[in-house]
Coordinates of C-alpha atoms in Angstrom, one line a residue:
Chain W
M1 CA 146.0 57.8 86.7
C2 CA 145.9 60.7 89.1
D3 CA 148.4 59.7 91.7
Q4 CA 149.9 63.1 92.2
T5 CA 149.1 65.5 94.9
F6 CA 148.2 68.9 93.7
L7 CA 148.7 72.2 95.6
V8 CA 145.3 73.8 95.1
N9 CA 145.5 77.5 94.4
V10 CA 142.5 79.2 95.8
F11 CA 142.0 82.8 94.7
G12 CA 139.8 85.0 96.8
S13 CA 139.4 87.6 99.5
C14 CA 141.9 87.2 102.3
D15 CA 140.3 86.8 105.7
K16 CA 142.6 89.3 107.2
C17 CA 143.2 92.1 104.7
F18 CA 140.3 91.4 102.4
K19 CA 142.4 91.9 99.3
Q20 CA 141.9 89.7 96.3
R21 CA 145.0 87.4 96.3
A22 CA 146.1 83.8 96.1
L23 CA 145.2 82.3 99.4
R24 CA 146.8 79.7 101.7
P25 CA 145.0 77.7 104.4
V26 CA 146.1 78.8 107.8
F27 CA 145.2 77.1 111.1
K28 CA 144.4 79.0 114.3
K29 CA 143.1 77.0 117.2
S30 CA 141.9 74.3 114.9
Q31 CA 139.9 76.8 112.9
Q32 CA 140.8 77.0 109.2
L33 CA 141.1 80.4 107.6
S34 CA 142.4 81.6 104.3
Y35 CA 145.2 84.2 104.3
C36 CA 147.3 85.7 101.5
S37 CA 151.0 85.2 101.8
P38 CA 152.0 88.5 103.4
C39 CA 149.2 88.2 106.1
A40 CA 150.2 84.6 106.8
E41 CA 153.7 85.7 107.5
I42 CA 152.6 88.5 109.8
M43 CA 150.4 86.0 111.6
A44 CA 153.3 83.7 112.2
T45 CA 155.1 86.5 114.0
D46 CA 152.1 88.1 115.5
G47 CA 150.5 85.0 117.1
L48 CA 149.8 86.0 120.7
H49 CA 148.6 89.5 120.0
E50 CA 146.2 88.2 117.4
N51 CA 144.5 85.8 119.8
E52 CA 143.9 88.5 122.4
T53 CA 142.4 90.9 119.8
L54 CA 140.1 88.1 118.5
A55 CA 138.8 87.2 122.0
S56 CA 138.2 90.9 123.0
L57 CA 136.4 91.6 119.7
K58 CA 134.1 88.6 120.1
S59 CA 133.1 89.7 123.6
E60 CA 132.6 93.3 122.4
A61 CA 130.3 92.0 119.6
E62 CA 128.3 89.9 122.1
S63 CA 127.8 92.8 124.5
L64 CA 126.8 95.2 121.7
K65 CA 124.2 92.7 120.5
G66 CA 122.9 92.4 124.1
K67 CA 122.7 96.2 124.4
L68 CA 120.9 96.5 121.1
E69 CA 118.2 94.0 122.3
E70 CA 117.9 95.9 125.6
E71 CA 117.4 99.3 123.9
R72 CA 114.8 97.8 121.5
A73 CA 112.9 96.1 124.5
K74 CA 112.8 99.4 126.5
L75 CA 110.4 100.9 123.9
H76 CA 108.2 97.8 123.5
D77 CA 105.4 99.3 125.6
V78 CA 102.4 97.8 123.7
E79 CA 101.5 95.4 120.8
L80 CA 100.2 96.7 117.5
H81 CA 97.0 94.7 117.8
Q82 CA 96.3 96.2 121.2
V83 CA 96.5 99.7 119.8
A84 CA 94.2 98.6 117.0
E85 CA 91.5 97.1 119.3
R86 CA 89.2 100.0 118.8
V87 CA 89.5 99.9 115.0
E88 CA 86.4 98.6 113.2
A89 CA 86.8 95.0 112.1
L90 CA 86.8 94.3 108.4
G91 CA 83.6 93.0 106.9
Q92 CA 83.0 90.0 104.7
F93 CA 85.7 89.7 102.2
V94 CA 85.0 88.3 98.7
M95 CA 87.7 88.0 96.1
K96 CA 87.7 85.7 93.2
T97 CA 89.9 84.8 90.3
R98 CA 88.9 87.2 87.5
R99 CA 91.5 86.2 84.9
T100 CA 93.8 83.2 84.5
L101 CA 96.9 83.8 82.4
K102 CA 97.9 80.5 80.7
G103 CA 100.9 80.1 78.5
H104 CA 104.0 79.3 80.5
G105 CA 105.4 75.8 80.0
N106 CA 106.7 75.5 83.5
K107 CA 106.6 77.0 87.0
V108 CA 106.0 80.7 87.1
L109 CA 108.7 82.2 89.4
C110 CA 108.2 86.0 89.3
M111 CA 105.9 88.7 88.1
D112 CA 105.5 92.5 88.1
W113 CA 102.9 95.0 87.1
C114 CA 103.4 97.9 84.7
K115 CA 102.5 101.3 85.9
D116 CA 99.6 101.3 83.5
K117 CA 97.8 99.0 85.9
R118 CA 97.0 96.4 83.2
R119 CA 100.2 95.0 81.7
I120 CA 102.0 92.3 83.6
V121 CA 105.5 90.7 83.0
S122 CA 106.1 87.2 84.2
S123 CA 109.0 84.8 84.1
S124 CA 109.2 81.1 84.4
Q125 CA 111.4 78.0 84.9
D126 CA 111.0 77.3 81.2
G127 CA 113.2 80.2 80.4
K128 CA 110.4 82.4 79.0
V129 CA 109.5 85.9 79.9
I130 CA 106.0 87.0 78.8
V131 CA 104.3 90.4 78.8
W132 CA 100.5 90.1 79.2
D133 CA 97.6 92.4 78.9
S134 CA 95.7 91.3 82.0
F135 CA 92.3 92.6 80.9
T136 CA 92.2 90.6 77.7
T137 CA 94.7 87.9 78.7
N138 CA 96.5 88.4 75.4
K139 CA 100.3 87.9 75.3
E140 CA 101.9 91.0 73.9
H141 CA 105.6 90.0 74.0
A142 CA 107.5 86.9 74.7
V143 CA 111.3 86.3 74.9
T144 CA 113.2 83.2 75.5
M145 CA 116.2 83.6 77.9
P146 CA 119.4 81.6 77.3
C147 CA 118.9 80.0 80.8
T148 CA 116.2 78.2 82.6
W149 CA 114.9 79.3 86.0
V150 CA 114.3 83.0 85.3
M151 CA 113.8 83.9 89.0
A152 CA 113.4 87.6 88.7
C153 CA 111.6 90.0 86.4
A154 CA 110.6 93.7 86.6
Y155 CA 108.8 96.3 84.6
A156 CA 110.5 99.6 83.9
P157 CA 108.6 102.7 85.3
S158 CA 108.2 104.0 81.7
G159 CA 106.6 100.8 80.6
C160 CA 109.0 100.6 77.7
A161 CA 111.4 97.9 79.0
I162 CA 111.6 94.9 81.2
A163 CA 114.5 93.4 83.2
C164 CA 115.0 89.7 84.0
G165 CA 117.5 87.2 85.1
G166 CA 118.1 84.0 87.0
L167 CA 120.6 81.1 86.7
D168 CA 122.6 83.1 84.1
N169 CA 123.8 85.2 87.1
K170 CA 122.9 88.3 85.1
C171 CA 120.2 90.9 84.9
S172 CA 119.4 91.8 81.3
V173 CA 117.2 94.7 80.1
Y174 CA 114.9 94.2 77.0
P175 CA 113.3 97.3 75.4
L176 CA 109.7 96.5 74.5
T177 CA 109.0 97.1 70.8
F178 CA 105.7 96.9 69.0
D179 CA 107.4 96.4 65.7
K180 CA 106.6 92.9 64.6
N181 CA 109.7 92.6 62.5
E182 CA 112.0 93.3 65.4
N183 CA 113.4 90.4 67.4
M184 CA 113.2 91.4 71.1
A185 CA 116.2 89.3 72.0
A186 CA 118.4 91.2 69.5
K187 CA 118.1 94.4 71.6
K188 CA 119.0 92.7 74.9
K189 CA 121.4 94.6 77.1
S190 CA 123.3 92.8 79.9
V191 CA 123.4 95.1 82.9
A192 CA 124.3 93.2 86.1
M193 CA 126.8 90.5 86.7
H194 CA 126.8 88.5 89.9
T195 CA 128.8 85.4 90.8
N196 CA 125.7 83.4 91.6
Y197 CA 122.0 83.3 90.6
L198 CA 119.9 86.5 90.4
S199 CA 117.1 86.2 92.8
A200 CA 115.4 89.6 92.5
C201 CA 115.6 92.8 90.5
S202 CA 113.9 96.2 90.5
F203 CA 114.2 99.4 88.6
T204 CA 114.6 102.5 90.8
N205 CA 112.5 105.6 90.2
S206 CA 113.7 105.7 86.6
D207 CA 114.6 103.4 83.7
M208 CA 118.2 104.3 84.3
Q209 CA 119.1 102.3 87.4
I210 CA 118.5 98.7 88.5
L211 CA 118.8 97.2 91.9
T212 CA 119.6 93.5 92.1
A213 CA 119.8 90.7 94.7
S214 CA 121.8 87.5 94.3
G215 CA 122.6 84.1 95.6
D216 CA 126.2 85.4 96.0
G217 CA 125.0 87.2 99.2
T218 CA 125.1 90.7 97.9
C219 CA 122.8 93.4 96.4
A220 CA 124.0 95.8 93.9
L221 CA 122.9 99.0 92.1
W222 CA 123.7 99.3 88.4
D223 CA 123.6 102.0 85.7
V224 CA 121.5 100.5 82.9
E225 CA 123.1 102.5 80.0
S226 CA 126.7 101.7 80.8
G227 CA 126.3 98.5 82.9
Q228 CA 128.5 100.1 85.5
L229 CA 128.3 99.0 89.1
L230 CA 127.3 102.1 91.1
Q231 CA 127.1 100.6 94.6
S232 CA 127.3 97.2 96.2
F233 CA 125.8 96.1 99.5
H234 CA 127.6 93.5 101.6
G235 CA 126.4 92.1 104.9
H236 CA 124.1 89.2 104.3
G237 CA 125.7 85.9 105.5
A238 CA 124.0 83.8 102.8
D239 CA 121.9 84.1 99.6
V240 CA 119.8 87.2 99.3
L241 CA 116.4 86.2 98.1
C242 CA 114.3 89.4 97.8
L243 CA 114.4 93.1 97.9
D244 CA 112.0 96.1 97.9
L245 CA 112.6 99.8 97.3
A246 CA 111.2 102.3 99.8
P247 CA 108.3 104.4 98.4
S248 CA 109.8 107.4 96.6
E249 CA 108.7 110.0 99.2
T250 CA 110.7 108.3 102.0
G251 CA 114.1 108.5 100.5
N252 CA 116.9 106.4 99.2
T253 CA 116.7 103.1 101.1
F254 CA 115.7 99.6 100.3
V255 CA 115.2 96.4 102.3
S256 CA 116.5 92.9 101.5
G257 CA 115.8 89.5 103.0
G258 CA 118.0 86.4 102.8
C259 CA 118.7 82.8 103.7
D260 CA 120.6 84.0 106.8
K261 CA 117.1 84.8 108.3
K262 CA 117.9 88.5 108.3
A263 CA 116.1 91.5 106.9
M264 CA 118.4 94.4 106.3
V265 CA 117.7 98.0 105.5
W266 CA 120.3 99.8 103.3
D267 CA 121.2 103.4 102.5
M268 CA 121.5 103.3 98.7
R269 CA 124.0 106.2 98.5
S270 CA 126.6 104.9 101.1
G271 CA 126.1 101.2 100.7
Q272 CA 125.8 101.0 104.5
C273 CA 123.3 98.7 106.3
V274 CA 121.3 101.1 108.6
Q275 CA 119.1 98.6 110.4
A276 CA 119.0 94.8 110.6
F277 CA 116.3 92.4 112.0
E278 CA 116.8 88.8 112.8
T279 CA 113.6 87.3 114.3
H280 CA 112.5 84.9 111.6
E281 CA 113.4 81.2 112.1
S282 CA 114.1 80.4 108.5
D283 CA 114.8 81.9 105.0
I284 CA 113.1 85.2 104.2
N285 CA 111.5 84.7 100.8
S286 CA 109.8 88.1 100.4
V287 CA 110.0 91.6 101.8
R288 CA 107.6 94.5 101.0
Y289 CA 107.4 98.1 102.3
Y290 CA 104.3 99.3 104.0
P291 CA 102.8 102.1 101.7
S292 CA 103.9 104.9 104.1
G293 CA 107.5 103.7 104.1
D294 CA 107.7 103.5 107.9
A295 CA 107.5 99.7 108.1
F296 CA 107.9 96.6 106.0
A297 CA 106.5 93.0 106.0
S298 CA 108.4 89.8 105.4
G299 CA 107.3 86.3 104.4
S300 CA 109.4 83.3 105.4
D301 CA 109.9 79.5 105.2
D302 CA 109.1 79.5 108.9
A303 CA 105.4 79.8 107.9
T304 CA 105.0 83.3 109.3
C305 CA 104.8 86.8 107.9
R306 CA 106.0 89.6 110.2
L307 CA 105.8 93.4 110.3
Y308 CA 108.8 95.4 111.3
D309 CA 108.5 99.1 112.1
L310 CA 111.5 101.1 111.1
R311 CA 111.1 104.0 113.6
A312 CA 110.5 101.6 116.6
D313 CA 113.4 99.5 115.1
R314 CA 111.7 96.2 116.0
E315 CA 109.2 93.5 114.9
V316 CA 105.7 94.7 115.8
A317 CA 103.4 92.0 114.5
I318 CA 103.5 88.3 113.5
Y319 CA 100.9 86.9 111.1
S320 CA 100.7 83.1 111.8
K321 CA 98.3 80.3 112.7
E322 CA 99.0 76.9 114.0
S323 CA 97.3 75.4 111.0
I324 CA 99.7 77.2 108.6
I325 CA 102.8 75.1 108.4
F326 CA 104.1 75.8 104.9
G327 CA 106.4 78.7 104.0
A328 CA 105.1 82.1 102.8
S329 CA 106.8 82.7 99.4
S330 CA 105.5 86.2 98.6
V331 CA 103.8 89.2 100.3
D332 CA 102.3 92.5 99.3
F333 CA 100.2 95.2 101.0
S334 CA 96.9 96.6 99.8
L335 CA 96.8 100.3 98.8
S336 CA 96.0 101.6 102.3
G337 CA 98.2 99.1 104.1
R338 CA 95.3 97.6 106.0
L339 CA 95.5 94.2 104.2
L340 CA 98.5 91.9 103.7
F341 CA 98.2 89.4 100.9
A342 CA 100.6 86.4 101.3
G343 CA 101.1 83.4 99.0
Y344 CA 102.1 80.1 100.5
N345 CA 103.7 76.9 99.5
D346 CA 100.5 75.0 100.4
Y347 CA 98.9 76.5 97.3
T348 CA 96.8 79.1 99.2
I349 CA 96.8 82.9 99.6
N350 CA 96.0 84.2 103.0
V351 CA 94.7 87.7 103.5
W352 CA 95.7 89.3 106.9
D353 CA 94.3 92.3 108.7
V354 CA 97.6 94.1 109.2
L355 CA 96.5 96.1 112.3
K356 CA 94.6 93.4 114.2
G357 CA 96.9 90.5 113.3
S358 CA 94.0 88.2 112.3
R359 CA 93.3 86.4 109.0
V360 CA 90.5 87.9 107.0
S361 CA 90.3 85.4 104.2
I362 CA 91.9 82.4 102.6
L363 CA 91.9 82.1 98.8
F364 CA 92.0 78.8 96.9
G365 CA 92.6 78.3 93.2
H366 CA 96.2 77.5 92.4
E367 CA 97.1 73.9 92.0
N368 CA 100.6 74.2 93.2
R369 CA 102.8 76.5 95.3
V370 CA 102.2 80.3 95.0
S371 CA 105.6 81.7 94.1
T372 CA 104.9 85.4 93.5
L373 CA 102.3 87.9 94.3
R374 CA 101.9 91.7 93.6
V375 CA 99.1 94.1 94.1
S376 CA 98.3 96.3 91.1
P377 CA 99.5 99.9 91.1
D378 CA 96.0 101.3 91.8
G379 CA 95.1 98.6 94.3
T380 CA 92.0 97.4 92.5
A381 CA 93.4 93.8 92.0
F382 CA 96.4 91.6 92.7
C383 CA 98.1 89.0 90.6
S384 CA 99.6 85.7 91.8
G385 CA 101.9 83.4 90.0
S386 CA 102.3 79.7 90.7
W387 CA 104.2 76.5 90.1
D388 CA 101.0 75.3 88.4
H389 CA 102.3 77.3 85.3
T390 CA 99.5 79.9 85.6
L391 CA 99.0 83.5 86.9
R392 CA 95.7 84.6 88.4
V393 CA 94.3 88.1 88.7
W394 CA 92.1 88.4 91.8
A395 CA 89.6 91.2 92.4
Chain V
M1 CA 136.0 84.5 112.0
G2 CA 139.0 86.6 111.1
V3 CA 139.9 89.8 113.0
S4 CA 138.8 92.1 110.2
T5 CA 135.4 90.4 109.9
L6 CA 134.9 90.8 113.6
Q7 CA 136.0 94.4 113.5
R8 CA 133.5 95.1 110.8
L9 CA 130.8 93.4 112.8
V10 CA 131.6 95.5 115.9
E11 CA 131.5 98.7 113.8
Q12 CA 128.2 97.7 112.3
L13 CA 126.7 96.8 115.7
K14 CA 127.8 100.2 117.1
L15 CA 126.1 101.9 114.2
E16 CA 122.9 100.0 114.7
A17 CA 122.9 100.6 118.4
G18 CA 123.0 104.3 117.8
V19 CA 119.8 104.4 115.8
E20 CA 117.1 106.8 117.1
R21 CA 114.0 104.9 118.2
I22 CA 110.4 105.8 119.1
K23 CA 108.0 103.8 121.3
V24 CA 106.0 101.0 119.7
S25 CA 102.8 102.7 120.9
Q26 CA 103.6 105.8 118.9
A27 CA 104.8 103.8 115.8
A28 CA 101.7 101.7 116.0
A29 CA 99.4 104.7 116.2
E30 CA 101.0 106.2 113.1
L31 CA 100.7 103.0 111.1
Q32 CA 97.0 102.8 112.1
Q33 CA 96.5 106.5 111.2
Y34 CA 97.9 105.9 107.7
C35 CA 95.5 103.0 107.2
M36 CA 92.5 105.0 108.3
Q37 CA 93.4 108.0 106.2
N38 CA 93.8 105.9 103.1
A39 CA 91.0 103.4 103.7
C40 CA 88.6 105.4 101.6
N41 CA 90.8 104.9 98.5
E42 CA 91.0 101.2 99.1
A43 CA 88.9 99.6 96.4
L44 CA 89.3 96.2 97.9
L45 CA 87.8 97.3 101.2
V46 CA 85.3 99.8 100.3
G47 CA 84.1 98.3 97.1
V48 CA 83.6 100.4 94.0
P49 CA 80.8 100.6 91.5
A50 CA 80.9 97.5 89.4
R51 CA 81.7 99.3 86.2
S52 CA 84.8 101.0 87.4
N53 CA 86.8 97.9 88.2
L54 CA 87.6 96.5 84.7
F55 CA 88.6 93.2 86.0
W56 CA 85.0 92.6 87.2
E57 CA 83.8 93.0 83.6
P58 CA 83.3 89.6 82.1
R59 CA 85.2 89.0 78.9
S60 CA 83.1 89.1 75.8
C61 CA 81.0 86.0 75.2
A62 CA 79.7 85.1 71.8
L63 CA 76.3 83.5 71.5
L64 CA 76.5 80.9 68.8

């Protein structure tokens, strides 16, 4: 039936001028690129000049990368755990599951605490987003999303709304109402639109702006009221899986981690990447700022968690053990920053001494991968969500 | 990689190379100082009186 050859019209960003146009395949030294018509014509006449520029740019990039490594290495005079040798070791650590939140019909993918230190919002593969009172384990609100795999959810600072999204490529905001007659889904507001799945979202300091990360390789800042895109952040070479905003005192930056193994720190106002770190050996699933804002931790599929100091501009600690071979899906710091809680794909939660680099405790309880983990706003407990359909509050 | 992509990469690398850095010893000392200063507030380390952590309260049990 289909014996005709079709000319495929690809529409996208031209590799040369970056404008959105109809593209043609163009071959340069057996490498295929996509150029728009005007650029393809220029290339034809510009051939030789182009090749020289390409080669010199590549070597400039390589030498700059080398220089960056040199500069960072010059200041690497000691290891964090050496500095922390004189610090008193932590005593016996006992934490137990104090509450188990049951109700999701499938894998729990994400959760967030309300600023009131007791409410929790969680989202699941079953398409449901539930708001819980973690003290009583009662479900206060539930909404069914039009898509499955709701990979991201967040509580608004005011406690009056939640945001969530996933395979629908959007981030939607739902105001929380206590009126039993009102249908939560009716007041839904679509805020963000990406061209691939939503992997993470977070309100900024107010209910008015949301930061999102997506499988389309970008992060974006949106105005909730109008749905307008305020700033977009390009630079990751693959899906962005996580993000975290700097603590409010330290200014307008955030960190993101992706499948390109990079953690990138961004200036929210300019959209510029200010620092980038590429020491992980696999996807970065989770990033979290140290409470002072001077450092951040990351958890990766390479089974390690790492600490990066922003002022030294380098990795300063690795939290790993030979016996830990499964990826870390989610990390968070305790209130003082002394402890790092990390949830892993081997169903456990490891508690690390951030300064000394050693493991303080290992927590068992979940019956499948731990997918999400957050410490409560006052640091008295933390909550973990798992593929075993439950959430656990530990204290 | 196209020429524009490489040009952007070179610009980005120049920006990153220009970042002001401090020594790891100083950065590490400040991270440690923050921990120590806030350790007293850390309920999970210090332990608080049983009644003040509401999660430690058992949920109500009914004797039938």
